[in-house]
Amino acid sequence: MNKILLVLLTILSINCLSFRSGEYKNTEPVRQYEAPQNPVVKVNLKYHYLVDDAHQPVTNQVLLDSWLKMAEDTLKESSEISTTREDVLATYYWDLTVKEETTVLSTTISPAISGATLGIIPAYTRSNITVKSILKDKKENVLGEFSKGESLSFVGQIFLVFANVFIKPVDTIMAQRQDLLRATCVEIKKNNIFKNKKK
């Protein structure tokens, strides 16, 4: 995880262009779930970071907190939904697993070559982001499972001096996360997950 952050900081320091595959670009927020009761949802987050299919330790708590808060805020775009971090208060659970997959070429080789040439040779990084969700009720019954994913790429070069004036890479990152979470919420509504609970 530290390597990819270092790569991204290096790229940002020499300016870059960012690209996403965009399957879920500009997904609209869910404003109304039409739930008979107002659900209280607890989000349980897991984050997996893989380089060439090998799991790497995830030590960036800021990253984890950011994903958790964004998931909670995305649910609360509907006034029907409230969130909690206490199991006892939850009526539903959203088990959210975020997986980021990349390669040594993206995390080490390409940035090293670019750094050795002071940014004249472009640095290229690419990762695949997958958001997997399992929705459960209070009794841990699985109500639905969904998966949304996109790729994210950066091309950094010293001559891209004006690139960040128009689209900042961090904006692309945050927009992609938001869209993937909103697309999951669309599935939650479409599948009527927050339905009337049996007593």
PDB file of C-alpha atoms in Angstrom:
ATOM      1  CA  MET A   1       0.000   0.000   0.000  1.00  0.00           C
ATOM      2  CA  ASN A   2       2.813   2.425   0.845  1.00  0.00           C
ATOM      3  CA  LYS A   3       4.391   1.813  -2.561  1.00  0.00           C
ATOM      4  CA  ILE A   4       1.277   2.736  -4.497  1.00  0.00           C
ATOM      5  CA  LEU A   5       0.838   5.895  -2.442  1.00  0.00           C
ATOM      6  CA  LEU A   6       4.440   6.843  -3.118  1.00  0.00           C
ATOM      7  CA  VAL A   7       3.868   6.210  -6.811  1.00  0.00           C
ATOM      8  CA  LEU A   8       0.784   8.382  -6.853  1.00  0.00           C
ATOM      9  CA  LEU A   9       2.543  11.189  -5.002  1.00  0.00           C
ATOM     10  CA  THR A  10       5.441  10.992  -7.457  1.00  0.00           C
ATOM     11  CA  ILE A  11       3.087  11.151 -10.397  1.00  0.00           C
ATOM     12  CA  LEU A  12       1.187  14.058  -8.924  1.00  0.00           C
ATOM     13  CA  SER A  13       4.426  15.939  -8.368  1.00  0.00           C
ATOM     14  CA  ILE A  14       5.340  15.732 -12.055  1.00  0.00           C
ATOM     15  CA  ASN A  15       1.748  16.275 -13.258  1.00  0.00           C
ATOM     16  CA  CYS A  16      -0.426  13.627 -14.793  1.00  0.00           C
ATOM     17  CA  LEU A  17      -3.537  12.681 -16.653  1.00  0.00           C
ATOM     18  CA  SER A  18      -6.012  10.296 -15.063  1.00  0.00           C
ATOM     19  CA  PHE A  19      -8.413   7.927 -16.771  1.00  0.00           C
ATOM     20  CA  ARG A  20     -11.105   5.543 -15.601  1.00  0.00           C
ATOM     21  CA  SER A  21     -12.959   2.923 -17.573  1.00  0.00           C
ATOM     22  CA  GLY A  22     -16.172   4.659 -16.592  1.00  0.00           C
ATOM     23  CA  GLU A  23     -18.826   1.923 -16.566  1.00  0.00           C
ATOM     24  CA  TYR A  24     -20.569   3.695 -13.678  1.00  0.00           C
ATOM     25  CA  LYS A  25     -19.577   7.282 -14.392  1.00  0.00           C
ATOM     26  CA  ASN A  26     -22.053   9.913 -13.183  1.00  0.00           C
ATOM     27  CA  THR A  27     -24.337   7.433 -11.427  1.00  0.00           C
ATOM     28  CA  GLU A  28     -27.186   9.365  -9.846  1.00  0.00           C
ATOM     29  CA  PRO A  29     -27.706   9.142  -6.072  1.00  0.00           C
ATOM     30  CA  VAL A  30     -30.641   7.194  -4.671  1.00  0.00           C
ATOM     31  CA  ARG A  31     -32.939   9.687  -2.975  1.00  0.00           C
ATOM     32  CA  GLN A  32     -35.833   7.357  -2.187  1.00  0.00           C
ATOM     33  CA  TYR A  33     -35.745   3.642  -1.345  1.00  0.00           C
ATOM     34  CA  GLU A  34     -39.469   3.552  -0.591  1.00  0.00           C
ATOM     35  CA  ALA A  35     -38.764   1.495   2.523  1.00  0.00           C
ATOM     36  CA  PRO A  36     -41.780   0.875   4.802  1.00  0.00           C
ATOM     37  CA  GLN A  37     -39.520   1.442   7.794  1.00  0.00           C
ATOM     38  CA  ASN A  38     -36.532   3.738   8.126  1.00  0.00           C
ATOM     39  CA  PRO A  39     -33.513   1.385   7.930  1.00  0.00           C
ATOM     40  CA  VAL A  40     -30.504   1.783  10.185  1.00  0.00           C
ATOM     41  CA  VAL A  41     -27.452   0.394   8.391  1.00  0.00           C
ATOM     42  CA  LYS A  42     -24.062  -0.599   9.744  1.00  0.00           C
ATOM     43  CA  VAL A  43     -21.293  -0.701   7.131  1.00  0.00           C
ATOM     44  CA  ASN A  44     -18.579  -3.317   7.726  1.00  0.00           C
ATOM     45  CA  LEU A  45     -15.556  -2.518   5.566  1.00  0.00           C
ATOM     46  CA  LYS A  46     -12.709  -4.741   4.389  1.00  0.00           C
ATOM     47  CA  TYR A  47      -9.974  -3.546   2.039  1.00  0.00           C
ATOM     48  CA  HIS A  48      -7.700  -5.841   0.023  1.00  0.00           C
ATOM     49  CA  TYR A  49      -4.675  -4.592  -1.882  1.00  0.00           C
ATOM     50  CA  LEU A  50      -3.024  -7.002  -4.339  1.00  0.00           C
ATOM     51  CA  VAL A  51       0.143  -6.618  -6.410  1.00  0.00           C
ATOM     52  CA  ASP A  52       0.461  -9.345  -9.049  1.00  0.00           C
ATOM     53  CA  ASP A  53      -2.178 -11.344  -7.140  1.00  0.00           C
ATOM     54  CA  ALA A  54      -0.165 -11.211  -3.895  1.00  0.00           C
ATOM     55  CA  HIS A  55      -1.908  -9.618  -0.910  1.00  0.00           C
ATOM     56  CA  GLN A  56      -0.132  -6.629   0.589  1.00  0.00           C
ATOM     57  CA  PRO A  57      -0.694  -5.212   4.076  1.00  0.00           C
ATOM     58  CA  VAL A  58      -3.085  -2.266   4.272  1.00  0.00           C
ATOM     59  CA  THR A  59      -1.872   0.155   6.928  1.00  0.00           C
ATOM     60  CA  ASN A  60      -3.343   3.426   5.676  1.00  0.00           C
ATOM     61  CA  GLN A  61      -6.111   4.126   8.181  1.00  0.00           C
ATOM     62  CA  VAL A  62      -7.014   7.381   6.419  1.00  0.00           C
ATOM     63  CA  LEU A  63      -7.842   5.395   3.277  1.00  0.00           C
ATOM     64  CA  LEU A  64     -10.024   2.950   5.217  1.00  0.00           C
ATOM     65  CA  ASP A  65     -11.812   5.741   7.079  1.00  0.00           C
ATOM     66  CA  SER A  66     -12.418   7.573   3.808  1.00  0.00           C
ATOM     67  CA  TRP A  67     -14.086   4.564   2.179  1.00  0.00           C
ATOM     68  CA  LEU A  68     -16.212   3.886   5.273  1.00  0.00           C
ATOM     69  CA  LYS A  69     -17.406   7.476   5.576  1.00  0.00           C
ATOM     70  CA  MET A  70     -18.157   7.713   1.863  1.00  0.00           C
ATOM     71  CA  ALA A  71     -20.241   4.529   2.009  1.00  0.00           C
ATOM     72  CA  GLU A  72     -22.200   5.886   4.971  1.00  0.00           C
ATOM     73  CA  ASP A  73     -22.669   9.279   3.310  1.00  0.00           C
ATOM     74  CA  THR A  74     -23.832   7.612   0.086  1.00  0.00           C
ATOM     75  CA  LEU A  75     -26.553   5.736   1.979  1.00  0.00           C
ATOM     76  CA  LYS A  76     -27.599   8.943   3.718  1.00  0.00           C
ATOM     77  CA  GLU A  77     -28.172  10.683   0.390  1.00  0.00           C
ATOM     78  CA  SER A  78     -31.649   9.301   1.021  1.00  0.00           C
ATOM     79  CA  SER A  79     -33.338  10.885   4.034  1.00  0.00           C
ATOM     80  CA  GLU A  80     -34.910   7.473   4.782  1.00  0.00           C
ATOM     81  CA  ILE A  81     -31.589   5.896   5.741  1.00  0.00           C
ATOM     82  CA  SER A  82     -29.505   6.396   8.845  1.00  0.00           C
ATOM     83  CA  THR A  83     -26.217   4.703   9.669  1.00  0.00           C
ATOM     84  CA  THR A  84     -24.627   3.420  12.833  1.00  0.00           C
ATOM     85  CA  ARG A  85     -21.341   1.899  13.902  1.00  0.00           C
ATOM     86  CA  GLU A  86     -22.973  -0.120  16.668  1.00  0.00           C
ATOM     87  CA  ASP A  87     -24.223  -3.646  15.908  1.00  0.00           C
ATOM     88  CA  VAL A  88     -27.008  -3.408  18.465  1.00  0.00           C
ATOM     89  CA  LEU A  89     -28.591  -0.413  16.723  1.00  0.00           C
ATOM     90  CA  ALA A  90     -28.451  -1.771  13.173  1.00  0.00           C
ATOM     91  CA  THR A  91     -31.439  -3.211  11.326  1.00  0.00           C
ATOM     92  CA  TYR A  92     -29.324  -4.040   8.266  1.00  0.00           C
ATOM     93  CA  TYR A  93     -25.661  -4.770   7.615  1.00  0.00           C
ATOM     94  CA  TRP A  94     -23.684  -3.803   4.519  1.00  0.00           C
ATOM     95  CA  ASP A  95     -20.569  -5.982   4.332  1.00  0.00           C
ATOM     96  CA  LEU A  96     -18.440  -3.965   1.940  1.00  0.00           C
ATOM     97  CA  THR A  97     -15.219  -5.392   0.490  1.00  0.00           C
ATOM     98  CA  VAL A  98     -13.037  -3.130  -1.617  1.00  0.00           C
ATOM     99  CA  LYS A  99     -10.332  -4.831  -3.665  1.00  0.00           C
ATOM    100  CA  GLU A 100      -7.574  -2.948  -5.482  1.00  0.00           C
ATOM    101  CA  GLU A 101      -5.452  -4.986  -7.894  1.00  0.00           C
ATOM    102  CA  THR A 102      -2.330  -3.725  -9.612  1.00  0.00           C
ATOM    103  CA  THR A 103       1.056  -4.945 -10.879  1.00  0.00           C
ATOM    104  CA  VAL A 104       4.746  -4.498 -10.127  1.00  0.00           C
ATOM    105  CA  LEU A 105       5.034  -2.743 -13.487  1.00  0.00           C
ATOM    106  CA  SER A 106       2.612  -0.077 -12.259  1.00  0.00           C
ATOM    107  CA  THR A 107       3.902   0.213  -8.695  1.00  0.00           C
ATOM    108  CA  THR A 108       7.651  -0.062  -9.185  1.00  0.00           C
ATOM    109  CA  ILE A 109       9.095  -0.480 -12.674  1.00  0.00           C
ATOM    110  CA  SER A 110       7.365   2.280 -14.635  1.00  0.00           C
ATOM    111  CA  PRO A 111       7.697   4.939 -11.889  1.00  0.00           C
ATOM    112  CA  ALA A 112      11.393   4.013 -11.395  1.00  0.00           C
ATOM    113  CA  ILE A 113      12.154   4.435 -15.089  1.00  0.00           C
ATOM    114  CA  SER A 114      10.274   7.737 -15.166  1.00  0.00           C
ATOM    115  CA  GLY A 115      12.056   8.948 -12.033  1.00  0.00           C
ATOM    116  CA  ALA A 116      15.465   8.042 -13.460  1.00  0.00           C
ATOM    117  CA  THR A 117      14.737  10.268 -16.474  1.00  0.00           C
ATOM    118  CA  LEU A 118      13.346  13.062 -14.274  1.00  0.00           C
ATOM    119  CA  GLY A 119       9.878  12.526 -15.670  1.00  0.00           C
ATOM    120  CA  ILE A 120      10.760  12.747 -19.354  1.00  0.00           C
ATOM    121  CA  ILE A 121       9.732   9.128 -19.908  1.00  0.00           C
ATOM    122  CA  PRO A 122       6.103   8.909 -18.772  1.00  0.00           C
ATOM    123  CA  ALA A 123       5.133   6.902 -15.707  1.00  0.00           C
ATOM    124  CA  TYR A 124       2.110   4.655 -16.161  1.00  0.00           C
ATOM    125  CA  THR A 125       0.115   3.097 -13.351  1.00  0.00           C
ATOM    126  CA  ARG A 126      -3.094   1.119 -13.518  1.00  0.00           C
ATOM    127  CA  SER A 127      -5.297  -0.569 -10.969  1.00  0.00           C
ATOM    128  CA  ASN A 128      -8.622  -2.370 -10.967  1.00  0.00           C
ATOM    129  CA  ILE A 129     -11.052  -1.407  -8.222  1.00  0.00           C
ATOM    130  CA  THR A 130     -13.844  -3.808  -7.272  1.00  0.00           C
ATOM    131  CA  VAL A 131     -16.552  -3.051  -4.739  1.00  0.00           C
ATOM    132  CA  LYS A 132     -18.259  -6.237  -3.521  1.00  0.00           C
ATOM    133  CA  SER A 133     -21.295  -5.974  -1.283  1.00  0.00           C
ATOM    134  CA  ILE A 134     -23.337  -8.380   0.808  1.00  0.00           C
ATOM    135  CA  LEU A 135     -26.512  -7.021   2.395  1.00  0.00           C
ATOM    136  CA  LYS A 136     -27.869  -8.775   5.484  1.00  0.00           C
ATOM    137  CA  ASP A 137     -30.732  -8.322   7.873  1.00  0.00           C
ATOM    138  CA  LYS A 138     -30.512  -8.263  11.677  1.00  0.00           C
ATOM    139  CA  LYS A 139     -30.466 -12.073  11.804  1.00  0.00           C
ATOM    140  CA  GLU A 140     -27.540 -12.200   9.349  1.00  0.00           C
ATOM    141  CA  ASN A 141     -29.730 -13.542   6.530  1.00  0.00           C
ATOM    142  CA  VAL A 142     -28.220 -12.609   3.152  1.00  0.00           C
ATOM    143  CA  LEU A 143     -30.630 -10.375   1.241  1.00  0.00           C
ATOM    144  CA  GLY A 144     -28.476  -9.557  -1.770  1.00  0.00           C
ATOM    145  CA  GLU A 145     -24.965  -9.647  -3.217  1.00  0.00           C
ATOM    146  CA  PHE A 146     -23.601  -7.150  -5.735  1.00  0.00           C
ATOM    147  CA  SER A 147     -20.269  -6.393  -7.382  1.00  0.00           C
ATOM    148  CA  LYS A 148     -19.213  -3.228  -9.205  1.00  0.00           C
ATOM    149  CA  GLY A 149     -15.799  -2.505 -10.680  1.00  0.00           C
ATOM    150  CA  GLU A 150     -13.772  -0.170 -12.851  1.00  0.00           C
ATOM    151  CA  SER A 151     -10.151   0.391 -13.786  1.00  0.00           C
ATOM    152  CA  LEU A 152      -8.169   3.526 -12.990  1.00  0.00           C
ATOM    153  CA  SER A 153      -5.037   4.651 -14.832  1.00  0.00           C
ATOM    154  CA  PHE A 154      -2.534   7.477 -14.499  1.00  0.00           C
ATOM    155  CA  VAL A 155      -0.007   8.745 -17.014  1.00  0.00           C
ATOM    156  CA  GLY A 156       2.512  11.133 -15.492  1.00  0.00           C
ATOM    157  CA  GLN A 157       5.158  13.181 -17.273  1.00  0.00           C
ATOM    158  CA  ILE A 158       7.060  16.366 -16.515  1.00  0.00           C
ATOM    159  CA  PHE A 159       5.702  18.034 -19.652  1.00  0.00           C
ATOM    160  CA  LEU A 160       2.085  17.637 -18.535  1.00  0.00           C
ATOM    161  CA  VAL A 161       2.503  20.851 -16.606  1.00  0.00           C
ATOM    162  CA  PHE A 162      -1.041  22.092 -17.189  1.00  0.00           C
ATOM    163  CA  ALA A 163      -2.858  18.757 -16.836  1.00  0.00           C
ATOM    164  CA  ASN A 164      -3.926  19.221 -13.220  1.00  0.00           C
ATOM    165  CA  VAL A 165      -5.433  22.621 -14.005  1.00  0.00           C
ATOM    166  CA  PHE A 166      -8.304  20.883 -15.786  1.00  0.00           C
ATOM    167  CA  ILE A 167      -8.821  17.527 -14.048  1.00  0.00           C
ATOM    168  CA  LYS A 168      -7.025  16.725 -10.816  1.00  0.00           C
ATOM    169  CA  PRO A 169      -6.227  13.020 -10.329  1.00  0.00           C
ATOM    170  CA  VAL A 170      -7.621  13.090  -6.800  1.00  0.00           C
ATOM    171  CA  ASP A 171     -10.954  14.273  -8.222  1.00  0.00           C
ATOM    172  CA  THR A 172     -11.019  11.260 -10.560  1.00  0.00           C
ATOM    173  CA  ILE A 173     -10.269   8.914  -7.653  1.00  0.00           C
ATOM    174  CA  MET A 174     -13.007  10.329  -5.440  1.00  0.00           C
ATOM    175  CA  ALA A 175     -15.568  10.453  -8.257  1.00  0.00           C
ATOM    176  CA  GLN A 176     -14.911   6.806  -9.102  1.00  0.00           C
ATOM    177  CA  ARG A 177     -15.385   5.705  -5.498  1.00  0.00           C
ATOM    178  CA  GLN A 178     -18.608   7.687  -5.241  1.00  0.00           C
ATOM    179  CA  ASP A 179     -20.002   6.253  -8.469  1.00  0.00           C
ATOM    180  CA  LEU A 180     -19.208   2.655  -7.500  1.00  0.00           C
ATOM    181  CA  LEU A 181     -20.953   3.105  -4.158  1.00  0.00           C
ATOM    182  CA  ARG A 182     -23.933   4.844  -5.745  1.00  0.00           C
ATOM    183  CA  ALA A 183     -24.228   2.052  -8.317  1.00  0.00           C
ATOM    184  CA  THR A 184     -24.421  -0.407  -5.423  1.00  0.00           C
ATOM    185  CA  CYS A 185     -27.162   1.660  -3.814  1.00  0.00           C
ATOM    186  CA  VAL A 186     -29.068   1.568  -7.104  1.00  0.00           C
ATOM    187  CA  GLU A 187     -28.939  -2.241  -6.892  1.00  0.00           C
ATOM    188  CA  ILE A 188     -30.126  -2.131  -3.289  1.00  0.00           C
ATOM    189  CA  LYS A 189     -33.173  -0.133  -4.323  1.00  0.00           C
ATOM    190  CA  LYS A 190     -33.867  -2.179  -7.466  1.00  0.00           C
ATOM    191  CA  ASN A 191     -33.813  -5.408  -5.448  1.00  0.00           C
ATOM    192  CA  ASN A 192     -35.950  -3.957  -2.653  1.00  0.00           C
ATOM    193  CA  ILE A 193     -33.394  -4.895   0.010  1.00  0.00           C
ATOM    194  CA  PHE A 194     -34.754  -2.471   2.598  1.00  0.00           C
ATOM    195  CA  LYS A 195     -38.181  -4.081   2.659  1.00  0.00           C
ATOM    196  CA  ASN A 196     -40.584  -4.388   5.542  1.00  0.00           C
ATOM    197  CA  LYS A 197     -39.033  -6.638   8.184  1.00  0.00           C
ATOM    198  CA  LYS A 198     -40.948  -9.591   9.639  1.00  0.00           C
ATOM    199  CA  LYS A 199     -41.423  -9.392  13.383  1.00  0.00           C
TER     200      LYS A 199
END
